[in-house]
Amino acid sequence: QLDRIIIHQQVELLEAILGTETSSKYEIKNHLGQRVYFAVEENGCFDRKLCSPLRSFTIRIADNAGREVITVNRPLRCNSCWFPCFLQEV
């Protein structure tokens, strides 16, 4: 049972050095700082570069045993990230 969660994004060394964005990884911890879940964002390099905050993605959340427990999918609301005319939905 979790009454509160803390989410920490893991910064990749390549991302920090080159300033390029890689697929995001997150640790989801309980209020004691113990990792209870791990999340990985899946999307393409093209999406990360051109559509950054408006990009489509899938985030897979797994427990400590590696079993997927939640999948979060956010498709693009428009046909093109050049025209971000709608608010995104998850």
Tab-separated table of N, CA, C and O in Angstrom:
chain	number	residue	atom	x	y	z
A	1	GLN	N	0.844	-1.180	0.000
A	1	GLN	CA	0.000	0.000	0.000
A	1	GLN	C	0.881	1.231	0.000
A	1	GLN	O	1.791	1.348	0.816
A	2	LEU	N	0.598	2.142	-0.925
A	2	LEU	CA	1.368	3.377	-1.035
A	2	LEU	C	0.455	4.563	-0.779
A	2	LEU	O	-0.576	4.709	-1.414
A	3	ASP	N	0.835	5.407	0.167
A	3	ASP	CA	0.067	6.611	0.410
A	3	ASP	C	0.694	7.822	-0.273
A	3	ASP	O	0.085	8.873	-0.392
A	4	ARG	N	1.941	7.639	-0.751
A	4	ARG	CA	2.655	8.712	-1.435
A	4	ARG	C	3.759	8.083	-2.267
A	4	ARG	O	4.349	7.081	-1.867
A	5	ILE	N	4.045	8.662	-3.423
A	5	ILE	CA	5.165	8.177	-4.233
A	5	ILE	C	6.092	9.349	-4.566
A	5	ILE	O	5.670	10.502	-4.600
A	6	ILE	N	7.346	9.024	-4.789
A	6	ILE	CA	8.363	9.986	-5.197
A	6	ILE	C	8.923	9.467	-6.513
A	6	ILE	O	9.298	8.296	-6.612
A	7	ILE	N	8.979	10.323	-7.521
A	7	ILE	CA	9.475	9.906	-8.823
A	7	ILE	C	10.783	10.624	-9.111
A	7	ILE	O	10.839	11.848	-9.073
A	8	HIS	N	11.824	9.837	-9.379
A	8	HIS	CA	13.134	10.378	-9.724
A	8	HIS	C	13.490	9.961	-11.135
A	8	HIS	O	13.489	8.777	-11.449
A	9	GLN	N	13.803	10.948	-11.982
A	9	GLN	CA	14.268	10.627	-13.327
A	9	GLN	C	15.749	10.308	-13.248
A	9	GLN	O	16.519	11.021	-12.613
A	10	GLN	N	16.150	9.231	-13.889
A	10	GLN	CA	17.564	8.865	-13.949
A	10	GLN	C	18.189	9.588	-15.127
A	10	GLN	O	17.720	9.468	-16.259
A	11	VAL	N	19.226	10.357	-14.858
A	11	VAL	CA	19.906	11.108	-15.912
A	11	VAL	C	20.992	10.230	-16.514
A	11	VAL	O	21.830	9.685	-15.803
A	12	GLU	N	20.939	10.094	-17.827
A	12	GLU	CA	21.934	9.303	-18.541
A	12	GLU	C	23.203	10.140	-18.723
A	12	GLU	O	23.133	11.342	-18.980
A	13	LEU	N	24.358	9.512	-18.609
A	13	LEU	CA	25.632	10.194	-18.774
A	13	LEU	C	25.742	10.819	-20.169
A	13	LEU	O	26.151	11.966	-20.319
A	14	LEU	N	25.337	10.079	-21.197
A	14	LEU	CA	25.372	10.573	-22.570
A	14	LEU	C	24.505	11.827	-22.715
A	14	LEU	O	24.885	12.793	-23.367
A	15	GLU	N	23.365	11.811	-22.067
A	15	GLU	CA	22.448	12.940	-22.124
A	15	GLU	C	23.072	14.173	-21.462
A	15	GLU	O	22.979	15.288	-21.975
A	16	ALA	N	23.722	13.967	-20.326
A	16	ALA	CA	24.335	15.073	-19.601
A	16	ALA	C	25.525	15.660	-20.355
A	16	ALA	O	25.698	16.877	-20.398
A	17	ILE	N	26.328	14.819	-20.966
A	17	ILE	CA	27.531	15.282	-21.657
A	17	ILE	C	27.196	15.933	-23.000
A	17	ILE	O	27.670	17.033	-23.294
A	18	LEU	N	26.377	15.274	-23.803
A	18	LEU	CA	26.101	15.764	-25.147
A	18	LEU	C	24.908	16.715	-25.233
A	18	LEU	O	24.706	17.374	-26.240
A	19	GLY	N	24.116	16.763	-24.171
A	19	GLY	CA	22.939	17.610	-24.190
A	19	GLY	C	21.829	17.086	-25.071
A	19	GLY	O	20.902	17.799	-25.419
A	20	THR	N	21.925	15.830	-25.460
A	20	THR	CA	20.897	15.199	-26.278
A	20	THR	C	19.960	14.407	-25.375
A	20	THR	O	20.380	13.877	-24.358
A	21	GLU	N	18.708	14.375	-25.734
A	21	GLU	CA	17.734	13.687	-24.897
A	21	GLU	C	17.616	12.229	-25.306
A	21	GLU	O	17.480	11.909	-26.481
A	22	THR	N	17.704	11.332	-24.330
A	22	THR	CA	17.537	9.905	-24.568
A	22	THR	C	16.195	9.472	-23.979
A	22	THR	O	15.514	10.265	-23.327
A	23	SER	N	15.804	8.227	-24.192
A	23	SER	CA	14.572	7.731	-23.590
A	23	SER	C	14.681	7.837	-22.080
A	23	SER	O	15.677	7.431	-21.491
A	24	SER	N	13.658	8.394	-21.470
A	24	SER	CA	13.698	8.645	-20.029
A	24	SER	C	13.451	7.370	-19.232
A	24	SER	O	12.658	6.515	-19.628
A	25	LYS	N	14.129	7.289	-18.096
A	25	LYS	CA	13.946	6.187	-17.146
A	25	LYS	C	13.688	6.808	-15.783
A	25	LYS	O	14.275	7.826	-15.431
A	26	TYR	N	12.791	6.180	-15.024
A	26	TYR	CA	12.391	6.732	-13.735
A	26	TYR	C	12.392	5.652	-12.668
A	26	TYR	O	12.049	4.504	-12.936
A	27	GLU	N	12.737	6.036	-11.449
A	27	GLU	CA	12.550	5.195	-10.281
A	27	GLU	C	11.364	5.769	-9.514
A	27	GLU	O	11.301	6.977	-9.289
A	28	ILE	N	10.448	4.906	-9.148
A	28	ILE	CA	9.279	5.319	-8.373
A	28	ILE	C	9.457	4.739	-6.979
A	28	ILE	O	9.549	3.519	-6.816
A	29	LYS	N	9.532	5.625	-5.992
A	29	LYS	CA	9.875	5.215	-4.625
A	29	LYS	C	8.736	5.508	-3.663
A	29	LYS	O	7.896	6.359	-3.919
A	30	ASN	N	8.755	4.783	-2.535
A	30	ASN	CA	7.784	5.061	-1.482
A	30	ASN	C	8.298	6.215	-0.614
A	30	ASN	O	9.371	6.762	-0.868
A	31	HIS	N	7.546	6.577	0.400
A	31	HIS	CA	7.927	7.723	1.233
A	31	HIS	C	9.219	7.483	2.017
A	31	HIS	O	9.828	8.427	2.512
A	32	LEU	N	9.679	6.236	2.097
A	32	LEU	CA	10.940	5.921	2.776
A	32	LEU	C	12.128	5.960	1.817
A	32	LEU	O	13.268	5.744	2.219
A	33	GLY	N	11.854	6.214	0.530
A	33	GLY	CA	12.923	6.253	-0.463
A	33	GLY	C	13.281	4.898	-1.042
A	33	GLY	O	14.280	4.764	-1.738
A	34	GLN	N	12.457	3.896	-0.779
A	34	GLN	CA	12.703	2.555	-1.320
A	34	GLN	C	12.030	2.430	-2.689
A	34	GLN	O	10.869	2.811	-2.850
A	35	ARG	N	12.773	1.920	-3.668
A	35	ARG	CA	12.208	1.767	-5.007
A	35	ARG	C	11.145	0.680	-4.993
A	35	ARG	O	11.374	-0.437	-4.565
A	36	VAL	N	9.963	1.032	-5.502
A	36	VAL	CA	8.869	0.063	-5.601
A	36	VAL	C	8.500	-0.227	-7.055
A	36	VAL	O	7.952	-1.279	-7.358
A	37	TYR	N	8.809	0.718	-7.948
A	37	TYR	CA	8.550	0.540	-9.368
A	37	TYR	C	9.673	1.185	-10.172
A	37	TYR	O	10.412	2.040	-9.668
A	38	PHE	N	9.758	0.788	-11.441
A	38	PHE	CA	10.731	1.340	-12.360
A	38	PHE	C	9.984	1.622	-13.656
A	38	PHE	O	9.175	0.810	-14.091
A	39	ALA	N	10.203	2.777	-14.255
A	39	ALA	CA	9.477	3.150	-15.467
A	39	ALA	C	10.449	3.492	-16.589
A	39	ALA	O	11.489	4.099	-16.349
A	40	VAL	N	10.085	3.102	-17.806
A	40	VAL	CA	10.895	3.388	-18.993
A	40	VAL	C	9.983	3.983	-20.053
A	40	VAL	O	8.921	3.442	-20.351
A	41	GLU	N	10.417	5.109	-20.611
A	41	GLU	CA	9.678	5.754	-21.693
A	41	GLU	C	10.172	5.215	-23.028
A	41	GLU	O	11.371	5.125	-23.261
A	42	GLU	N	9.240	4.867	-23.897
A	42	GLU	CA	9.583	4.376	-25.226
A	42	GLU	C	9.065	5.367	-26.260
A	42	GLU	O	7.884	5.713	-26.253
A	43	ASN	N	9.951	5.857	-27.097
A	43	ASN	CA	9.585	6.689	-28.236
A	43	ASN	C	10.794	6.792	-29.144
A	43	ASN	O	11.880	6.322	-28.810
A	44	GLY	N	10.622	7.417	-30.273
A	44	GLY	CA	11.710	7.518	-31.231
A	44	GLY	C	12.544	8.776	-31.051
A	44	GLY	O	12.089	9.774	-30.491
A	45	CYS	N	13.777	8.719	-31.522
A	45	CYS	CA	14.690	9.859	-31.474
A	45	CYS	C	14.079	11.059	-32.195
A	45	CYS	O	14.196	12.190	-31.741
A	46	PHE	N	13.422	10.811	-33.314
A	46	PHE	CA	12.773	11.877	-34.083
A	46	PHE	C	11.747	12.604	-33.221
A	46	PHE	O	11.690	13.836	-33.202
A	47	ASP	N	10.926	11.861	-32.501
A	47	ASP	CA	9.916	12.459	-31.614
A	47	ASP	C	10.564	13.305	-30.528
A	47	ASP	O	10.099	14.400	-30.232
A	48	ARG	N	11.631	12.773	-29.922
A	48	ARG	CA	12.288	13.497	-28.827
A	48	ARG	C	12.900	14.804	-29.307
A	48	ARG	O	12.866	15.801	-28.605
A	49	LYS	N	13.480	14.801	-30.499
A	49	LYS	CA	14.147	15.995	-31.037
A	49	LYS	C	13.156	17.059	-31.508
A	49	LYS	O	13.303	18.227	-31.208
A	50	LEU	N	12.170	16.656	-32.292
A	50	LEU	CA	11.296	17.633	-32.942
A	50	LEU	C	10.031	17.976	-32.167
A	50	LEU	O	9.525	19.085	-32.281
A	51	CYS	N	9.512	17.044	-31.415
A	51	CYS	CA	8.234	17.270	-30.737
A	51	CYS	C	8.383	17.341	-29.224
A	51	CYS	O	7.391	17.291	-28.513
A	52	SER	N	9.544	17.449	-28.744
A	52	SER	CA	9.940	17.276	-27.341
A	52	SER	C	8.800	17.227	-26.326
A	52	SER	O	8.376	16.148	-25.960
A	53	PRO	N	8.244	18.338	-25.826
A	53	PRO	CA	7.226	18.194	-24.776
A	53	PRO	C	5.876	17.700	-25.293
A	53	PRO	O	5.045	17.255	-24.519
A	54	LEU	N	5.658	17.775	-26.597
A	54	LEU	CA	4.381	17.351	-27.172
A	54	LEU	C	4.445	15.963	-27.781
A	54	LEU	O	3.497	15.513	-28.413
A	55	ARG	N	5.567	15.282	-27.605
A	55	ARG	CA	5.800	14.010	-28.281
A	55	ARG	C	4.855	12.917	-27.788
A	55	ARG	O	4.342	12.963	-26.682
A	56	SER	N	4.680	11.950	-28.651
A	56	SER	CA	3.944	10.754	-28.252
A	56	SER	C	4.910	9.845	-27.500
A	56	SER	O	6.123	9.934	-27.685
A	57	PHE	N	4.374	8.992	-26.635
A	57	PHE	CA	5.229	8.050	-25.916
A	57	PHE	C	4.401	6.930	-25.309
A	57	PHE	O	3.188	7.023	-25.197
A	58	THR	N	5.118	5.897	-24.944
A	58	THR	CA	4.569	4.820	-24.128
A	58	THR	C	5.503	4.676	-22.939
A	58	THR	O	6.717	4.646	-23.107
A	59	ILE	N	4.943	4.647	-21.742
A	59	ILE	CA	5.745	4.418	-20.538
A	59	ILE	C	5.308	3.080	-19.945
A	59	ILE	O	4.120	2.858	-19.722
A	60	ARG	N	6.271	2.219	-19.760
A	60	ARG	CA	6.010	0.912	-19.145
A	60	ARG	C	6.523	0.955	-17.717
A	60	ARG	O	7.681	1.282	-17.480
A	61	ILE	N	5.652	0.635	-16.784
A	61	ILE	CA	6.000	0.648	-15.363
A	61	ILE	C	6.021	-0.784	-14.866
A	61	ILE	O	5.059	-1.535	-15.060
A	62	ALA	N	7.149	-1.157	-14.255
A	62	ALA	CA	7.338	-2.531	-13.773
A	62	ALA	C	7.647	-2.516	-12.288
A	62	ALA	O	8.189	-1.545	-11.756
A	63	ASP	N	7.309	-3.623	-11.622
A	63	ASP	CA	7.653	-3.753	-10.208
A	63	ASP	C	9.114	-4.194	-10.083
A	63	ASP	O	9.812	-4.352	-11.084
A	64	ASN	N	9.582	-4.374	-8.870
A	64	ASN	CA	10.988	-4.741	-8.644
A	64	ASN	C	11.349	-6.109	-9.194
A	64	ASN	O	12.523	-6.400	-9.411
A	65	ALA	N	10.354	-6.946	-9.450
A	65	ALA	CA	10.616	-8.262	-10.033
A	65	ALA	C	10.650	-8.193	-11.560
A	65	ALA	O	10.878	-9.201	-12.218
A	66	GLY	N	10.402	-7.006	-12.117
A	66	GLY	CA	10.435	-6.839	-13.561
A	66	GLY	C	9.120	-7.114	-14.256
A	66	GLY	O	9.042	-7.103	-15.472
A	67	ARG	N	8.053	-7.348	-13.482
A	67	ARG	CA	6.734	-7.596	-14.068
A	67	ARG	C	6.058	-6.270	-14.390
A	67	ARG	O	5.943	-5.412	-13.517
A	68	GLU	N	5.612	-6.124	-15.635
A	68	GLU	CA	4.928	-4.897	-16.024
A	68	GLU	C	3.582	-4.813	-15.317
A	68	GLU	O	2.791	-5.746	-15.348
A	69	VAL	N	3.326	-3.677	-14.664
A	69	VAL	CA	2.088	-3.507	-13.922
A	69	VAL	C	1.193	-2.422	-14.517
A	69	VAL	O	-0.015	-2.440	-14.318
A	70	ILE	N	1.790	-1.460	-15.228
A	70	ILE	CA	1.020	-0.375	-15.836
A	70	ILE	C	1.674	0.000	-17.163
A	70	ILE	O	2.897	0.047	-17.274
A	71	THR	N	0.844	0.292	-18.151
A	71	THR	CA	1.328	0.857	-19.409
A	71	THR	C	0.577	2.164	-19.633
A	71	THR	O	-0.652	2.192	-19.574
A	72	VAL	N	1.323	3.241	-19.859
A	72	VAL	CA	0.744	4.554	-20.119
A	72	VAL	C	1.070	4.904	-21.566
A	72	VAL	O	2.230	4.907	-21.956
A	73	ASN	N	0.041	5.201	-22.353
A	73	ASN	CA	0.238	5.513	-23.761
A	73	ASN	C	-0.290	6.912	-24.046
A	73	ASN	O	-1.414	7.241	-23.680
A	74	ARG	N	0.546	7.743	-24.698
A	74	ARG	CA	0.095	9.072	-25.111
A	74	ARG	C	0.385	9.235	-26.604
A	74	ARG	O	1.508	9.524	-27.000
A	75	PRO	N	-0.628	9.053	-27.441
A	75	PRO	CA	-0.433	9.278	-28.878
A	75	PRO	C	-0.478	10.778	-29.170
A	75	PRO	O	-0.950	11.565	-28.351
A	76	LEU	N	0.020	11.156	-30.338
A	76	LEU	CA	-0.115	12.542	-30.760
A	76	LEU	C	-1.586	12.848	-31.003
A	76	LEU	O	-2.319	12.017	-31.531
A	77	ARG	N	-2.023	14.023	-30.635
A	77	ARG	CA	-3.413	14.416	-30.885
A	77	ARG	C	-3.592	14.936	-32.298
A	77	ARG	O	-4.687	14.996	-32.818
A	78	CYS	N	-2.505	15.384	-32.922
A	78	CYS	CA	-2.555	15.871	-34.309
A	78	CYS	C	-1.786	14.910	-35.191
A	78	CYS	O	-1.009	14.105	-34.713
A	79	ASN	N	-1.938	15.034	-36.470
A	79	ASN	CA	-1.196	14.200	-37.402
A	79	ASN	C	0.260	14.592	-37.500
A	79	ASN	O	1.076	13.832	-37.984
A	80	SER	N	0.611	15.789	-37.039
A	80	SER	CA	1.974	16.278	-37.161
A	80	SER	C	2.356	17.041	-35.907
A	80	SER	O	1.566	17.822	-35.383
A	81	CYS	N	3.582	16.843	-35.444
A	81	CYS	CA	4.026	17.600	-34.278
A	81	CYS	C	4.337	19.051	-34.655
A	81	CYS	O	4.586	19.878	-33.788
A	82	TRP	N	4.309	19.380	-35.961
A	82	TRP	CA	4.518	20.766	-36.403
A	82	TRP	C	3.296	21.622	-36.079
A	82	TRP	O	3.382	22.844	-36.034
A	83	PHE	N	2.159	20.983	-35.862
A	83	PHE	CA	0.933	21.713	-35.570
A	83	PHE	C	0.319	21.182	-34.275
A	83	PHE	O	-0.694	20.489	-34.293
A	84	PRO	N	0.924	21.496	-33.129
A	84	PRO	CA	0.412	20.982	-31.841
A	84	PRO	C	-0.833	21.741	-31.398
A	84	PRO	O	-0.809	22.508	-30.453
A	85	CYS	N	-1.919	21.539	-32.124
A	85	CYS	CA	-3.101	22.369	-31.926
A	85	CYS	C	-4.036	21.859	-30.831
A	85	CYS	O	-4.986	22.542	-30.493
A	86	PHE	N	-3.790	20.715	-30.291
A	86	PHE	CA	-4.671	20.177	-29.251
A	86	PHE	C	-3.864	19.870	-27.991
A	86	PHE	O	-2.683	19.582	-28.061
A	87	LEU	N	-4.512	19.920	-26.851
A	87	LEU	CA	-3.869	19.491	-25.616
A	87	LEU	C	-3.681	17.983	-25.664
A	87	LEU	O	-4.527	17.260	-26.186
A	88	GLN	N	-2.589	17.523	-25.149
A	88	GLN	CA	-2.288	16.093	-25.172
A	88	GLN	C	-3.125	15.368	-24.117
A	88	GLN	O	-3.512	15.948	-23.106
A	89	GLU	N	-3.377	14.094	-24.347
A	89	GLU	CA	-4.110	13.246	-23.401
A	89	GLU	C	-3.323	11.974	-23.166
A	89	GLU	O	-2.650	11.483	-24.059
A	90	VAL	N	-3.398	11.448	-21.956
A	90	VAL	CA	-2.762	10.176	-21.615
A	90	VAL	C	-3.851	9.141	-21.495
A	90	VAL	O	-4.896	9.365	-20.958
